[in-house]
PDB file of C-alpha atoms in Angstrom:
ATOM      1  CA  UNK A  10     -49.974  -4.940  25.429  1.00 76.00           C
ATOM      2  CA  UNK A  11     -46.804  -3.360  25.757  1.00 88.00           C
ATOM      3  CA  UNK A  12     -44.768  -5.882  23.722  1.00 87.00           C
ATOM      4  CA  UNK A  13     -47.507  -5.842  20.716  1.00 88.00           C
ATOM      5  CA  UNK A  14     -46.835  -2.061  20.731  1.00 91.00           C
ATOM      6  CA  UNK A  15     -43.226  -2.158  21.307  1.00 90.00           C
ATOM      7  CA  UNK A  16     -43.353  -0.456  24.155  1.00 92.00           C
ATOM      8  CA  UNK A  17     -40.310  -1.349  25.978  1.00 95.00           C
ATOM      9  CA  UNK A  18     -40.145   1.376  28.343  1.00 96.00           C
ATOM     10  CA  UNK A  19     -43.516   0.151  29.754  1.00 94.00           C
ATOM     11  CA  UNK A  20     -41.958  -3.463  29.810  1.00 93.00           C
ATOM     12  CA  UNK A  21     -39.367  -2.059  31.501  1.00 94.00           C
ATOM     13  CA  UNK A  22     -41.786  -1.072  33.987  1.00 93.00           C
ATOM     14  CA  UNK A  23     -43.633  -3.632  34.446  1.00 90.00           C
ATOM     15  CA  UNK A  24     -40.818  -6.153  34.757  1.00 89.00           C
ATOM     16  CA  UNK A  25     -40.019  -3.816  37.556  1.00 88.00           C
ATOM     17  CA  UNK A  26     -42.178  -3.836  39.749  1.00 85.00           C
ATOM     18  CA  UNK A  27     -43.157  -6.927  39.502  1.00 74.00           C
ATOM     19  CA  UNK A  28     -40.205  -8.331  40.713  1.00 62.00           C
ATOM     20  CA  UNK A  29     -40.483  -5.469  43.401  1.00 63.00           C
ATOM     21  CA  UNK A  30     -44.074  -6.202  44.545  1.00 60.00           C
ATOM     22  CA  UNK A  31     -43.477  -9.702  45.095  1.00 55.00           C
ATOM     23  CA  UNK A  32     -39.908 -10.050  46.711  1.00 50.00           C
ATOM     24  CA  UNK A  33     -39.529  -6.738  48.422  1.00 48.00           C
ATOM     25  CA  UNK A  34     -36.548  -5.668  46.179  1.00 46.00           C
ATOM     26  CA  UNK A  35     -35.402  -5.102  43.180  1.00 44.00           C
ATOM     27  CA  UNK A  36     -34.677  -8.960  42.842  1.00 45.00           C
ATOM     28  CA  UNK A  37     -33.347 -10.738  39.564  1.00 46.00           C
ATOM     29  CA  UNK A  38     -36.320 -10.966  37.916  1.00 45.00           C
ATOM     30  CA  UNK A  39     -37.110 -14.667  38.779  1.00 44.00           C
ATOM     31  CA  UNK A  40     -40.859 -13.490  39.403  1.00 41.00           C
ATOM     32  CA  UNK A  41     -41.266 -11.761  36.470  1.00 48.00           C
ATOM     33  CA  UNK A  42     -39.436 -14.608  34.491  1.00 48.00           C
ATOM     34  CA  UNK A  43     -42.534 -17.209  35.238  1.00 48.00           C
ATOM     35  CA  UNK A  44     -44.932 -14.199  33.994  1.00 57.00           C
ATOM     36  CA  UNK A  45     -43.208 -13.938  31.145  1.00 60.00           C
ATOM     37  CA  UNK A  46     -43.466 -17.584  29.927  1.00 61.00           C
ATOM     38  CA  UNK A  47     -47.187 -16.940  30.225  1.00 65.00           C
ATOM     39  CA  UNK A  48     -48.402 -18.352  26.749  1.00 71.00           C
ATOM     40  CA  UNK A  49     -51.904 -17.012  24.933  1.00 70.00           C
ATOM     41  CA  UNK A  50     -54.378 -19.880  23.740  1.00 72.00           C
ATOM     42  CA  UNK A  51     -51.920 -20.887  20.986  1.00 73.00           C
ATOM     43  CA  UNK A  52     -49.096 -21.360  23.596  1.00 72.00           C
ATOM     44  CA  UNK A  53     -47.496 -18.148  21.709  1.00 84.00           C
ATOM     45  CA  UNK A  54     -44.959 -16.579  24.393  1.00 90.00           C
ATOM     46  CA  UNK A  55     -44.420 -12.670  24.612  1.00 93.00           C
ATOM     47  CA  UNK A  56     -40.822 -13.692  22.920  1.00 95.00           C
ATOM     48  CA  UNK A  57     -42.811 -15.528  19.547  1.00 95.00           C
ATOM     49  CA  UNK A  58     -44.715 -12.497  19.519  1.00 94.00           C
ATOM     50  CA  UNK A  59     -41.932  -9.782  19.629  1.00 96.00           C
ATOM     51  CA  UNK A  60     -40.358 -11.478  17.652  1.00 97.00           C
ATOM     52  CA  UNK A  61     -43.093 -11.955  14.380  1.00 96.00           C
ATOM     53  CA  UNK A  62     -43.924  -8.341  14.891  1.00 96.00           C
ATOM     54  CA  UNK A  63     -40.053  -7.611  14.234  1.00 97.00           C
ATOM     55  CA  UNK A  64     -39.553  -5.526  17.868  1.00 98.00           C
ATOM     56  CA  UNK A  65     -35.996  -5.691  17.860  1.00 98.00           C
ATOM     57  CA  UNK A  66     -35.319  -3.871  21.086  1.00 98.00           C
ATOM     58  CA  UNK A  67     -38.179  -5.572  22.519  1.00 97.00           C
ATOM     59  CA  UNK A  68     -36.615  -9.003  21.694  1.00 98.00           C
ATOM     60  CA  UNK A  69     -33.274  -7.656  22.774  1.00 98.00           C
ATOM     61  CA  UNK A  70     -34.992  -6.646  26.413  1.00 97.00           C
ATOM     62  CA  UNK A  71     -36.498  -9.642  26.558  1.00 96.00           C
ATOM     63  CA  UNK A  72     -33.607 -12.103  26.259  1.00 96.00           C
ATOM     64  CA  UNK A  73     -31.061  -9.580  27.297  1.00 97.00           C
ATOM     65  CA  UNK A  74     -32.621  -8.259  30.630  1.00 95.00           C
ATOM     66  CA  UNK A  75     -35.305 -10.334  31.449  1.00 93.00           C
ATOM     67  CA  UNK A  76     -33.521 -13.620  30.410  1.00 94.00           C
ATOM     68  CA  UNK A  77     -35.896 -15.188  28.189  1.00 94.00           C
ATOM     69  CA  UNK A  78     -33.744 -18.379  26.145  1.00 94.00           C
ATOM     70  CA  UNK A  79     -35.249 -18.496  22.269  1.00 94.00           C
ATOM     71  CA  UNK A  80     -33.824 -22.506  22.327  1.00 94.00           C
ATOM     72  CA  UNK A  81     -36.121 -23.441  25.104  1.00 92.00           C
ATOM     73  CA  UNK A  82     -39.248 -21.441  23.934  1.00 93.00           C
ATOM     74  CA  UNK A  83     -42.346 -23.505  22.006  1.00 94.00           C
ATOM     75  CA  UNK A  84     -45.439 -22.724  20.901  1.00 92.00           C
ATOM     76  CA  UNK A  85     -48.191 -25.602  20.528  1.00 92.00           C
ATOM     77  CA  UNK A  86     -46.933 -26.640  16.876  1.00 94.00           C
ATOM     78  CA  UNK A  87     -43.453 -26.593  18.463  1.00 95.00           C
ATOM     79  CA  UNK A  88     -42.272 -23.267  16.898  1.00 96.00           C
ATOM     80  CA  UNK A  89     -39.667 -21.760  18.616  1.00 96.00           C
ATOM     81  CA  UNK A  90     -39.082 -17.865  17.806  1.00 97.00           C
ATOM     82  CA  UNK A  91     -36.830 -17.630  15.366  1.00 98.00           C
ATOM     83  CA  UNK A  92     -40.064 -19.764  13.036  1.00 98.00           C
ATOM     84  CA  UNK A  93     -41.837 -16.261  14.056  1.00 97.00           C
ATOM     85  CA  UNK A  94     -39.135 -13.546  13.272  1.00 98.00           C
ATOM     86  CA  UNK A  95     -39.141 -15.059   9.946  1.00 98.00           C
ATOM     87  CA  UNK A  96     -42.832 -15.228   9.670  1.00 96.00           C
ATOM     88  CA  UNK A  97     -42.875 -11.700   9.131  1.00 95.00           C
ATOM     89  CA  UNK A  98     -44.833  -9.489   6.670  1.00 93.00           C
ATOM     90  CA  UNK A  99     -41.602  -7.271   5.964  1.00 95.00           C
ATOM     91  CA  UNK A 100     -38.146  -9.494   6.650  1.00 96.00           C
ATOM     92  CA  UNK A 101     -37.143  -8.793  10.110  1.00 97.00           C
ATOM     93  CA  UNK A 102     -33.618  -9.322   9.007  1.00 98.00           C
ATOM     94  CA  UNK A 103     -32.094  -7.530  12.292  1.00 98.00           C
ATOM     95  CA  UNK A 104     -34.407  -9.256  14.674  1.00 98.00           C
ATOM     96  CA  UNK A 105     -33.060 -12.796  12.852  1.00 98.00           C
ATOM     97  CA  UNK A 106     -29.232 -11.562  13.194  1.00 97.00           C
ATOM     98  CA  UNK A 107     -29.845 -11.218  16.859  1.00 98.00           C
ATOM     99  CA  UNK A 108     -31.146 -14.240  17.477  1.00 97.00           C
ATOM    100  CA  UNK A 109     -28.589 -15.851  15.342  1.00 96.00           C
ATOM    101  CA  UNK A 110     -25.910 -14.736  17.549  1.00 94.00           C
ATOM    102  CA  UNK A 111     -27.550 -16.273  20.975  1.00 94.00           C
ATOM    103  CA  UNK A 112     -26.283 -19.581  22.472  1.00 91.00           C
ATOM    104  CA  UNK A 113     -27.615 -23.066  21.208  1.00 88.00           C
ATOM    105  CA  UNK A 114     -29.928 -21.194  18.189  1.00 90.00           C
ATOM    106  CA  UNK A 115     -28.269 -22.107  14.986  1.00 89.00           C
ATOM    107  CA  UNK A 116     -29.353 -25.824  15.004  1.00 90.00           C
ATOM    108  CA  UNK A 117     -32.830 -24.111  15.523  1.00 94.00           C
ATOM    109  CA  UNK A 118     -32.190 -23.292  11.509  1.00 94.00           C
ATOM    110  CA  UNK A 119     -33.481 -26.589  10.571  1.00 93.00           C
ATOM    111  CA  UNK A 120     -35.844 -27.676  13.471  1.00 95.00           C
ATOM    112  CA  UNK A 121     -39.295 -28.527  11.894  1.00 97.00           C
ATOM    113  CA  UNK A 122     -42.279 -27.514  13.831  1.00 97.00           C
ATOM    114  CA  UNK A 123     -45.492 -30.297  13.878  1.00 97.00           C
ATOM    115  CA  UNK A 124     -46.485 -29.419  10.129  1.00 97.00           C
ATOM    116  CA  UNK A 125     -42.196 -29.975   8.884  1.00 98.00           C
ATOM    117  CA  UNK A 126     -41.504 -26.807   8.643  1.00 98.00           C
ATOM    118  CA  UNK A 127     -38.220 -24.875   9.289  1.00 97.00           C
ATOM    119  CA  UNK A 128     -37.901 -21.334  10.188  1.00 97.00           C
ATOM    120  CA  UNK A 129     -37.120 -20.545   7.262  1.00 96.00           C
ATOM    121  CA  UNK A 130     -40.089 -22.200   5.594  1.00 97.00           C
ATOM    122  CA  UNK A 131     -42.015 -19.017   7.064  1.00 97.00           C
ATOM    123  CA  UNK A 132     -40.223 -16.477   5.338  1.00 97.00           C
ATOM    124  CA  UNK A 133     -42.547 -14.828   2.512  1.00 97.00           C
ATOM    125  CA  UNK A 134     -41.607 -17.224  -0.769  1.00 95.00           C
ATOM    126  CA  UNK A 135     -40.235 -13.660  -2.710  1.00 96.00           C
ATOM    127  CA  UNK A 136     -38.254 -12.759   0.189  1.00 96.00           C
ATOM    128  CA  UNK A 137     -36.362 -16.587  -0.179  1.00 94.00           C
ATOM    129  CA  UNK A 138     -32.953 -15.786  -2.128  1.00 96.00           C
ATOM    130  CA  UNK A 139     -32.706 -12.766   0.122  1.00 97.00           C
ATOM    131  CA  UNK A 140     -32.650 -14.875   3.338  1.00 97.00           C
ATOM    132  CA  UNK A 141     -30.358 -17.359   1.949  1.00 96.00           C
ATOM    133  CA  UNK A 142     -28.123 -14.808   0.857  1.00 97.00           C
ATOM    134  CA  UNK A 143     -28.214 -12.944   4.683  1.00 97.00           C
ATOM    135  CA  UNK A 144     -27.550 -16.803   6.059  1.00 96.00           C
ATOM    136  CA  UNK A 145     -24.486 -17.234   3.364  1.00 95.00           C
ATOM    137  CA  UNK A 146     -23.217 -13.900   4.552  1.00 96.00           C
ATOM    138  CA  UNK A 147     -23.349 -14.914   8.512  1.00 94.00           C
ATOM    139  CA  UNK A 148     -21.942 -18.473   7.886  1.00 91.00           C
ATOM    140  CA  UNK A 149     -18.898 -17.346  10.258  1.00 90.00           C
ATOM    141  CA  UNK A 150     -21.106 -17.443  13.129  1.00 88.00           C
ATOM    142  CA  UNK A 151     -23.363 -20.374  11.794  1.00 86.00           C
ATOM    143  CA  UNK A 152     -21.380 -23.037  13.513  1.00 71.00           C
ATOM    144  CA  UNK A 153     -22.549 -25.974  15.573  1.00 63.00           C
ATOM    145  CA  UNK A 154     -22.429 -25.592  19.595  1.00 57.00           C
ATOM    146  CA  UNK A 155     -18.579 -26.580  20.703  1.00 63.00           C
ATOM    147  CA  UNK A 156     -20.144 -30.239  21.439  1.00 60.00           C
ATOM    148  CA  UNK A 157     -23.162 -31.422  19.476  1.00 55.00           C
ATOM    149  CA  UNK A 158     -25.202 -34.258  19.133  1.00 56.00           C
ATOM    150  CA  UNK A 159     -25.559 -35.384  15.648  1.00 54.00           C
ATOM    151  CA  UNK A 160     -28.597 -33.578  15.325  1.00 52.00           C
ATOM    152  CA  UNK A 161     -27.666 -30.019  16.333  1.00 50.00           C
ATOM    153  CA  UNK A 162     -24.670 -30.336  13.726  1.00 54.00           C
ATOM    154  CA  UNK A 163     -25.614 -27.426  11.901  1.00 56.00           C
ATOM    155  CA  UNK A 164     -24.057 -25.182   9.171  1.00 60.00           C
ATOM    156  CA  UNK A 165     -24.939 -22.477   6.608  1.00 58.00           C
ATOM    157  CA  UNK A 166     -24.134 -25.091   3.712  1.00 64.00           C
ATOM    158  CA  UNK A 167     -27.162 -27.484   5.195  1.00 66.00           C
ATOM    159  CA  UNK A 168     -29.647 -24.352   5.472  1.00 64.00           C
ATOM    160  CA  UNK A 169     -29.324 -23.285   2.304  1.00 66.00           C
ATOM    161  CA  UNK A 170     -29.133 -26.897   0.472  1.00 66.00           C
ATOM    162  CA  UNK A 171     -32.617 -27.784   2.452  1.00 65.00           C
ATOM    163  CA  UNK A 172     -33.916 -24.553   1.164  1.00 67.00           C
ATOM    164  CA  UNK A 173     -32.651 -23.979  -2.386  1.00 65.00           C
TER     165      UNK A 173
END
């Protein structure tokens, strides 16, 4: 409940004492970290759902403190997060410039789920121009890992030519 509501002081909380409960200390949140990979019936994680409600600082906790990766995370039709920050029903255009700057996420740009679609696929069709236009703008930082396969070889120019 407390990341639908954006509650991250709650989070906070729980994450806590969790790890508290079960190890006797404060810990580093390894407990907590299997909880939190805890998936509802459409193998949706807490992260996929922070993230389509466009809870920024809940995001930010949960990658930043709790340690949650966004390129390891998939739902059932093997959506990672960054499919739900852009499935939005206002553009979450902060939450996807966060994620954006993680490790190993810009290749996620172009990563179909089991239907073929991208992330950006999800983005409301009016809101289109504006998201390529926000992806042009970041291009600086939309460069492949230092060594990737053929595959991850990602850059702004193939996210926009796939989508325009």
């Amino acid at each position: 409940m407390a990341v639908r509501t954006n509650n991250v002081r709650k989070a906070r909380e729980l994450y806590n004492n969790t790890n508290n409960n079960k190890t006797g200390s404060t810990g580093t949140g390894s407990t907590f970290l299997h909880g939190c990979n805890a998936c509802n019936r459409f193998g949706e994680s807490i992260l996929h759902i922070a993230c389509r409600r466009g809870h920024l600082e809940m995001v930010k906790f949960l990658i930043d403190e709790v340690g949650l990766r966004i390129d390891t995370i998939r739902d059932d039709y093997h959506r990672t997060p960054l499919h739900d920050a852009f499935w939005t029903p206002v553009a979450s255009y902060d939450v996807v410039d966060f994620l954006l700057q993680q490790p190993n996420v810009v290749q996620l740009l172009l990563l179909k789920d089991v239907r073929g679609y991208t992330p950006l696929d999800y983005a409301r069709s009016e809101d289109r121009g504006k998201w390529l236009r926000f992806l042009w703008e970041r291009k600086a930082i939309l460069r492949p890992s230092p060594t990737p396969t053929k595959e991850q070889q990602t850059t702004a120019g193939d996210v926009i030519q796939v989508h325009a």
